[in-house]
């Protein structure tokens, strides 16, 4: 079942992060009764729903907050890690129940686990230079941040860095590379973000979408609790 | 000429965040600026021009921390700290508070000028940008707030932006809520950030960490939903959530302003949002921003600042708005192409032969409103024609030998004819007509 949106003539544009998050977002949107995009093999970057009320834009995950801040997309789905790292000015009206992981600090297994404030000038490799800098600054540590775009675990192995900050889901990758998770910097999950202007200019449609998702999620939570009680 | 080679020398580049404007685009900016100033003057606002830089203290002590950290500072010859103005409101408040306070109130001022913020470049934000706006000083009445809102609406329409929304909030509602919650500095900052981002994750985390009585918790949880176009319904809900006199007064103030706006026919463009708490540090009452389709950020913003003028001397309540010139142009274009990148074309090019009757003709043509450029090289016949065509002119007059020949260039082939002096008014009228048609198609200027 889908609902019709009263969005005037303009469709609502939603930026989705290419990959697993987008699939989960589409799954959730469909379950909540929102118009479904006709995702093909992922080559098309703009996909409209059949009733043309919603337009999905497939973006690189890190670019979703940018699309939304500039108003190129009215809404977007991204991880809290990406959002906080981007420091973009957007609304974040709804947490979404997927994409769970954490942004963690990790050290080589042999390294003594002393309080962070005793570190003088650690070299930290990360894909998240802003969040990492904030984390160390808040603890008075003058860390040297080494921004990498992938395979951060390599850092300590080849002597590039003392520590790393990276996303951890199960911890397998860290362990395989002789690293131990020592601090959690941010609990991560997916979040729905909104352009500040679109939030007011397309209020009806945007509120309808958020309301639909919220109702579905609270309903699911209640259903989940009830099922849990039966056991 | 550097062409596509790039400008290599540092001394020839411009710093990031500032821009050159030229040709048709610069003209479009100036036109919009004067169109808005004219409108403001018709509403009774007087021009005010303040200096581009002031003592840093003047600007920094009165702005928010955000504004303070964004000041472009530099040293005076005597070592005192100066700063480029980061907005127009503080300088105008200084002028009125220190020097003009005993003139009859209310005083109405309009301005246009560039302001400077040393910021990281982000959506729609440069380090130098232009603001056109008004300050209405000396009235605390809701009628004053309504006037500035109505004037903003009229300015946006005059600027060629028919579809916009004015999102109106009231600082005192959130201020009253903060008073009721009695939070420490840290918690206050966290809550403000959460509300500012309309952030469910941050607000939920805050509600979990801070134990609050039920009524306060409800008011806080409801705050993000106190927005929309159903003015009465929202104000009614806000009234019920009010925890103290401050919050009640904020709602009553909005009721009063909306009543005047309804009478002015502006209320249809208004969206209320009590969770809008954007503050430059000096706002004390309503705050508002204007939004337009196709632009992801505010194109104008303003609010009431009753305590600012008083910090300079006489306590005078005030309300004002600043419209971002670049952003207005962006909203007006709405994704369409900017004006064609070429100099403005003259209507007419005249090769005078330095003859006085030619100069008399040129003066006459200019006085009826034609744009006339003189060919400094005394070109004749086809050479003059080719030059005029290159310049984009509609016509050229070759006066070289005392017998003026008129070349019309607006057809596919240039046509020439002898210009008889008693024919001049007719020729000028014809050129004016051609010019008006061309202007109308080029400028897309909105008719209010």
mmCIF file of N, CA and C in Angstrom, chain A residues 114-179:
data_model
loop_
_atom_site.group_PDB
_atom_site.id
_atom_site.type_symbol
_atom_site.label_atom_id
_atom_site.label_comp_id
_atom_site.label_asym_id
_atom_site.label_seq_id
_atom_site.Cartn_x
_atom_site.Cartn_y
_atom_site.Cartn_z
ATOM 1 N N UNK A 114 47.017 3.261 29.061
ATOM 2 C CA UNK A 114 47.069 4.329 30.062
ATOM 3 C C UNK A 114 45.954 5.323 29.762
ATOM 4 N N UNK A 115 45.587 6.149 30.759
ATOM 5 C CA UNK A 115 44.591 7.187 30.464
ATOM 6 C C UNK A 115 45.063 8.052 29.297
ATOM 7 N N UNK A 116 44.070 8.463 28.486
ATOM 8 C CA UNK A 116 44.424 9.212 27.278
ATOM 9 C C UNK A 116 45.171 10.495 27.578
ATOM 10 N N UNK A 117 44.844 11.130 28.714
ATOM 11 C CA UNK A 117 45.451 12.430 28.996
ATOM 12 C C UNK A 117 46.950 12.321 29.240
ATOM 13 N N UNK A 118 47.482 11.091 29.413
ATOM 14 C CA UNK A 118 48.926 10.923 29.569
ATOM 15 C C UNK A 118 49.650 10.885 28.222
ATOM 16 N N UNK A 119 48.860 10.735 27.145
ATOM 17 C CA UNK A 119 49.483 10.720 25.826
ATOM 18 C C UNK A 119 50.008 12.120 25.515
ATOM 19 N N UNK A 120 51.245 12.224 25.028
ATOM 20 C CA UNK A 120 51.735 13.569 24.740
ATOM 21 C C UNK A 120 51.332 14.018 23.347
ATOM 22 N N UNK A 121 51.748 13.294 22.341
ATOM 23 C CA UNK A 121 51.353 13.690 20.998
ATOM 24 C C UNK A 121 51.185 12.460 20.121
ATOM 25 N N UNK A 122 50.113 11.682 20.388
ATOM 26 C CA UNK A 122 49.938 10.443 19.624
ATOM 27 C C UNK A 122 49.626 10.742 18.168
ATOM 28 N N UNK A 123 50.071 9.873 17.285
ATOM 29 C CA UNK A 123 49.686 9.987 15.885
ATOM 30 C C UNK A 123 48.499 9.062 15.641
ATOM 31 N N UNK A 124 47.416 9.631 15.148
ATOM 32 C CA UNK A 124 46.180 8.865 15.008
ATOM 33 C C UNK A 124 45.744 8.847 13.558
ATOM 34 N N UNK A 125 45.625 7.643 12.990
ATOM 35 C CA UNK A 125 45.155 7.522 11.607
ATOM 36 C C UNK A 125 43.643 7.321 11.608
ATOM 37 N N UNK A 126 42.952 7.983 10.686
ATOM 38 C CA UNK A 126 41.495 7.882 10.678
ATOM 39 C C UNK A 126 40.894 8.382 9.379
ATOM 40 N N UNK A 127 39.653 7.909 9.114
ATOM 41 C CA UNK A 127 38.869 8.479 8.032
ATOM 42 C C UNK A 127 37.992 9.612 8.565
ATOM 43 N N UNK A 128 38.064 9.843 9.875
ATOM 44 C CA UNK A 128 37.201 10.843 10.510
ATOM 45 C C UNK A 128 38.023 11.913 11.216
ATOM 46 N N UNK A 129 38.751 12.746 10.476
ATOM 47 C CA UNK A 129 39.664 13.709 11.113
ATOM 48 C C UNK A 129 38.951 14.700 12.046
ATOM 49 N N UNK A 130 37.749 15.142 11.703
ATOM 50 C CA UNK A 130 37.070 16.131 12.555
ATOM 51 C C UNK A 130 36.652 15.534 13.886
ATOM 52 N N UNK A 131 35.978 14.364 13.822
ATOM 53 C CA UNK A 131 35.521 13.731 15.061
ATOM 54 C C UNK A 131 36.704 13.342 15.929
ATOM 55 N N UNK A 132 37.783 12.872 15.281
ATOM 56 C CA UNK A 132 38.963 12.460 16.031
ATOM 57 C C UNK A 132 39.612 13.662 16.710
ATOM 58 N N UNK A 133 39.742 14.742 15.969
ATOM 59 C CA UNK A 133 40.343 15.948 16.547
ATOM 60 C C UNK A 133 39.510 16.439 17.732
ATOM 61 N N UNK A 134 38.166 16.464 17.567
ATOM 62 C CA UNK A 134 37.284 16.889 18.663
ATOM 63 C C UNK A 134 37.477 16.017 19.896
ATOM 64 N N UNK A 135 37.538 14.699 19.666
ATOM 65 C CA UNK A 135 37.646 13.745 20.769
ATOM 66 C C UNK A 135 38.918 13.997 21.582
ATOM 67 N N UNK A 136 40.035 14.177 20.897
ATOM 68 C CA UNK A 136 41.297 14.383 21.621
ATOM 69 C C UNK A 136 41.362 15.777 22.238
ATOM 70 N N UNK A 137 40.837 16.774 21.511
ATOM 71 C CA UNK A 137 40.858 18.138 22.041
ATOM 72 C C UNK A 137 40.082 18.202 23.347
ATOM 73 N N UNK A 138 38.931 17.502 23.395
ATOM 74 C CA UNK A 138 38.094 17.518 24.592
ATOM 75 C C UNK A 138 38.815 16.886 25.781
ATOM 76 N N UNK A 139 39.882 16.112 25.502
ATOM 77 C CA UNK A 139 40.638 15.492 26.591
ATOM 78 C C UNK A 139 41.999 16.157 26.786
ATOM 79 N N UNK A 140 42.160 17.280 26.145
ATOM 80 C CA UNK A 140 43.377 18.062 26.341
ATOM 81 C C UNK A 140 44.601 17.485 25.657
ATOM 82 N N UNK A 141 44.393 16.528 24.747
ATOM 83 C CA UNK A 141 45.538 15.871 24.111
ATOM 84 C C UNK A 141 45.779 16.470 22.728
ATOM 85 N N UNK A 142 47.001 16.853 22.479
ATOM 86 C CA UNK A 142 47.357 17.415 21.189
ATOM 87 C C UNK A 142 47.745 16.291 20.225
ATOM 88 N N UNK A 143 46.732 15.655 19.646
ATOM 89 C CA UNK A 143 46.999 14.522 18.763
ATOM 90 C C UNK A 143 47.352 15.001 17.369
ATOM 91 N N UNK A 144 48.192 14.222 16.710
ATOM 92 C CA UNK A 144 48.493 14.513 15.318
ATOM 93 C C UNK A 144 47.590 13.634 14.469
ATOM 94 N N UNK A 145 46.660 14.243 13.767
ATOM 95 C CA UNK A 145 45.663 13.467 13.033
ATOM 96 C C UNK A 145 46.173 13.186 11.622
ATOM 97 N N UNK A 146 46.159 11.924 11.260
ATOM 98 C CA UNK A 146 46.568 11.547 9.907
ATOM 99 C C UNK A 146 45.326 11.076 9.163
ATOM 100 N N UNK A 147 44.856 11.887 8.221
ATOM 101 C CA UNK A 147 43.625 11.559 7.512
ATOM 102 C C UNK A 147 43.912 10.588 6.376
ATOM 103 N N UNK A 148 43.286 9.422 6.424
ATOM 104 C CA UNK A 148 43.412 8.435 5.365
ATOM 105 C C UNK A 148 42.039 8.218 4.745
ATOM 106 N N UNK A 149 42.003 7.619 3.558
ATOM 107 C CA UNK A 149 40.680 7.392 2.975
ATOM 108 C C UNK A 149 40.295 5.919 2.980
ATOM 109 N N UNK A 150 41.114 5.056 3.546
ATOM 110 C CA UNK A 150 40.743 3.653 3.667
ATOM 111 C C UNK A 150 41.843 2.849 4.334
ATOM 112 N N UNK A 151 41.561 1.572 4.667
ATOM 113 C CA UNK A 151 42.533 0.665 5.296
ATOM 114 C C UNK A 151 43.308 1.326 6.427
ATOM 115 N N UNK A 152 42.535 1.933 7.322
ATOM 116 C CA UNK A 152 43.145 2.660 8.431
ATOM 117 C C UNK A 152 43.945 1.724 9.340
ATOM 118 N N UNK A 153 43.510 0.428 9.396
ATOM 119 C CA UNK A 153 44.174 -0.534 10.293
ATOM 120 C C UNK A 153 45.650 -0.689 9.960
ATOM 121 N N UNK A 154 45.997 -0.368 8.712
ATOM 122 C CA UNK A 154 47.394 -0.468 8.301
ATOM 123 C C UNK A 154 48.300 0.454 9.108
ATOM 124 N N UNK A 155 47.739 1.585 9.511
ATOM 125 C CA UNK A 155 48.522 2.641 10.152
ATOM 126 C C UNK A 155 49.540 2.148 11.168
ATOM 127 N N UNK A 156 49.075 1.510 12.263
ATOM 128 C CA UNK A 156 50.029 1.062 13.288
ATOM 129 C C UNK A 156 50.954 -0.040 12.779
ATOM 130 N N UNK A 157 50.471 -0.875 11.828
ATOM 131 C CA UNK A 157 51.274 -2.003 11.349
ATOM 132 C C UNK A 157 52.527 -1.551 10.632
ATOM 133 N N UNK A 158 52.425 -0.460 9.886
ATOM 134 C CA UNK A 158 53.583 -0.013 9.107
ATOM 135 C C UNK A 158 54.280 1.178 9.752
ATOM 136 N N UNK A 159 53.878 1.498 10.976
ATOM 137 C CA UNK A 159 54.562 2.573 11.690
ATOM 138 C C UNK A 159 54.137 3.965 11.280
ATOM 139 N N UNK A 160 52.986 4.071 10.622
ATOM 140 C CA UNK A 160 52.498 5.387 10.225
ATOM 141 C C UNK A 160 51.825 6.084 11.393
ATOM 142 N N UNK A 161 51.145 5.292 12.248
ATOM 143 C CA UNK A 161 50.386 5.888 13.336
ATOM 144 C C UNK A 161 50.510 5.054 14.603
ATOM 145 N N UNK A 162 50.258 5.692 15.767
ATOM 146 C CA UNK A 162 50.255 4.969 17.037
ATOM 147 C C UNK A 162 48.890 4.349 17.297
ATOM 148 N N UNK A 163 47.840 5.084 16.928
ATOM 149 C CA UNK A 163 46.465 4.674 17.225
ATOM 150 C C UNK A 163 45.633 4.846 15.969
ATOM 151 N N UNK A 164 44.450 4.243 15.973
ATOM 152 C CA UNK A 164 43.522 4.522 14.882
ATOM 153 C C UNK A 164 42.138 4.821 15.445
ATOM 154 N N UNK A 165 41.353 5.567 14.679
ATOM 155 C CA UNK A 165 39.940 5.757 14.985
ATOM 156 C C UNK A 165 39.174 5.271 13.770
ATOM 157 N N UNK A 166 38.284 4.282 13.985
ATOM 158 C CA UNK A 166 37.561 3.733 12.833
ATOM 159 C C UNK A 166 36.233 3.135 13.270
ATOM 160 N N UNK A 167 35.376 2.853 12.287
ATOM 161 C CA UNK A 167 34.099 2.213 12.565
ATOM 162 C C UNK A 167 34.328 0.762 12.926
ATOM 163 N N UNK A 168 33.614 0.297 13.945
ATOM 164 C CA UNK A 168 33.722 -1.089 14.351
ATOM 165 C C UNK A 168 32.322 -1.686 14.385
ATOM 166 N N UNK A 169 32.137 -2.834 13.715
ATOM 167 C CA UNK A 169 30.844 -3.505 13.787
ATOM 168 C C UNK A 169 30.991 -4.728 14.685
ATOM 169 N N UNK A 170 31.838 -5.676 14.253
ATOM 170 C CA UNK A 170 32.044 -6.881 15.060
ATOM 171 C C UNK A 170 33.410 -6.871 15.752
ATOM 172 N N UNK A 171 34.356 -6.138 15.219
ATOM 173 C CA UNK A 171 35.691 -6.106 15.791
ATOM 174 C C UNK A 171 36.640 -7.105 15.132
ATOM 175 N N UNK A 172 36.111 -7.898 14.171
ATOM 176 C CA UNK A 172 36.942 -8.925 13.524
ATOM 177 C C UNK A 172 38.146 -8.331 12.794
ATOM 178 N N UNK A 173 37.879 -7.251 12.032
ATOM 179 C CA UNK A 173 38.961 -6.649 11.253
ATOM 180 C C UNK A 173 40.069 -6.161 12.177
ATOM 181 N N UNK A 174 39.678 -5.532 13.307
ATOM 182 C CA UNK A 174 40.682 -5.041 14.250
ATOM 183 C C UNK A 174 41.529 -6.198 14.764
ATOM 184 N N UNK A 175 40.831 -7.239 15.239
ATOM 185 C CA UNK A 175 41.550 -8.382 15.809
ATOM 186 C C UNK A 175 42.500 -9.005 14.790
ATOM 187 N N UNK A 176 42.026 -9.141 13.553
ATOM 188 C CA UNK A 176 42.853 -9.757 12.515
ATOM 189 C C UNK A 176 44.132 -8.965 12.282
ATOM 190 N N UNK A 177 44.108 -7.684 12.646
ATOM 191 C CA UNK A 177 45.284 -6.849 12.426
ATOM 192 C C UNK A 177 46.001 -6.503 13.734
ATOM 193 N N UNK A 178 45.699 -7.291 14.772
ATOM 194 C CA UNK A 178 46.396 -7.129 16.039
ATOM 195 C C UNK A 178 46.069 -5.842 16.772
ATOM 196 N N UNK A 179 44.817 -5.356 16.603
ATOM 197 C CA UNK A 179 44.420 -4.114 17.271
ATOM 198 C C UNK A 179 43.338 -4.389 18.303
#
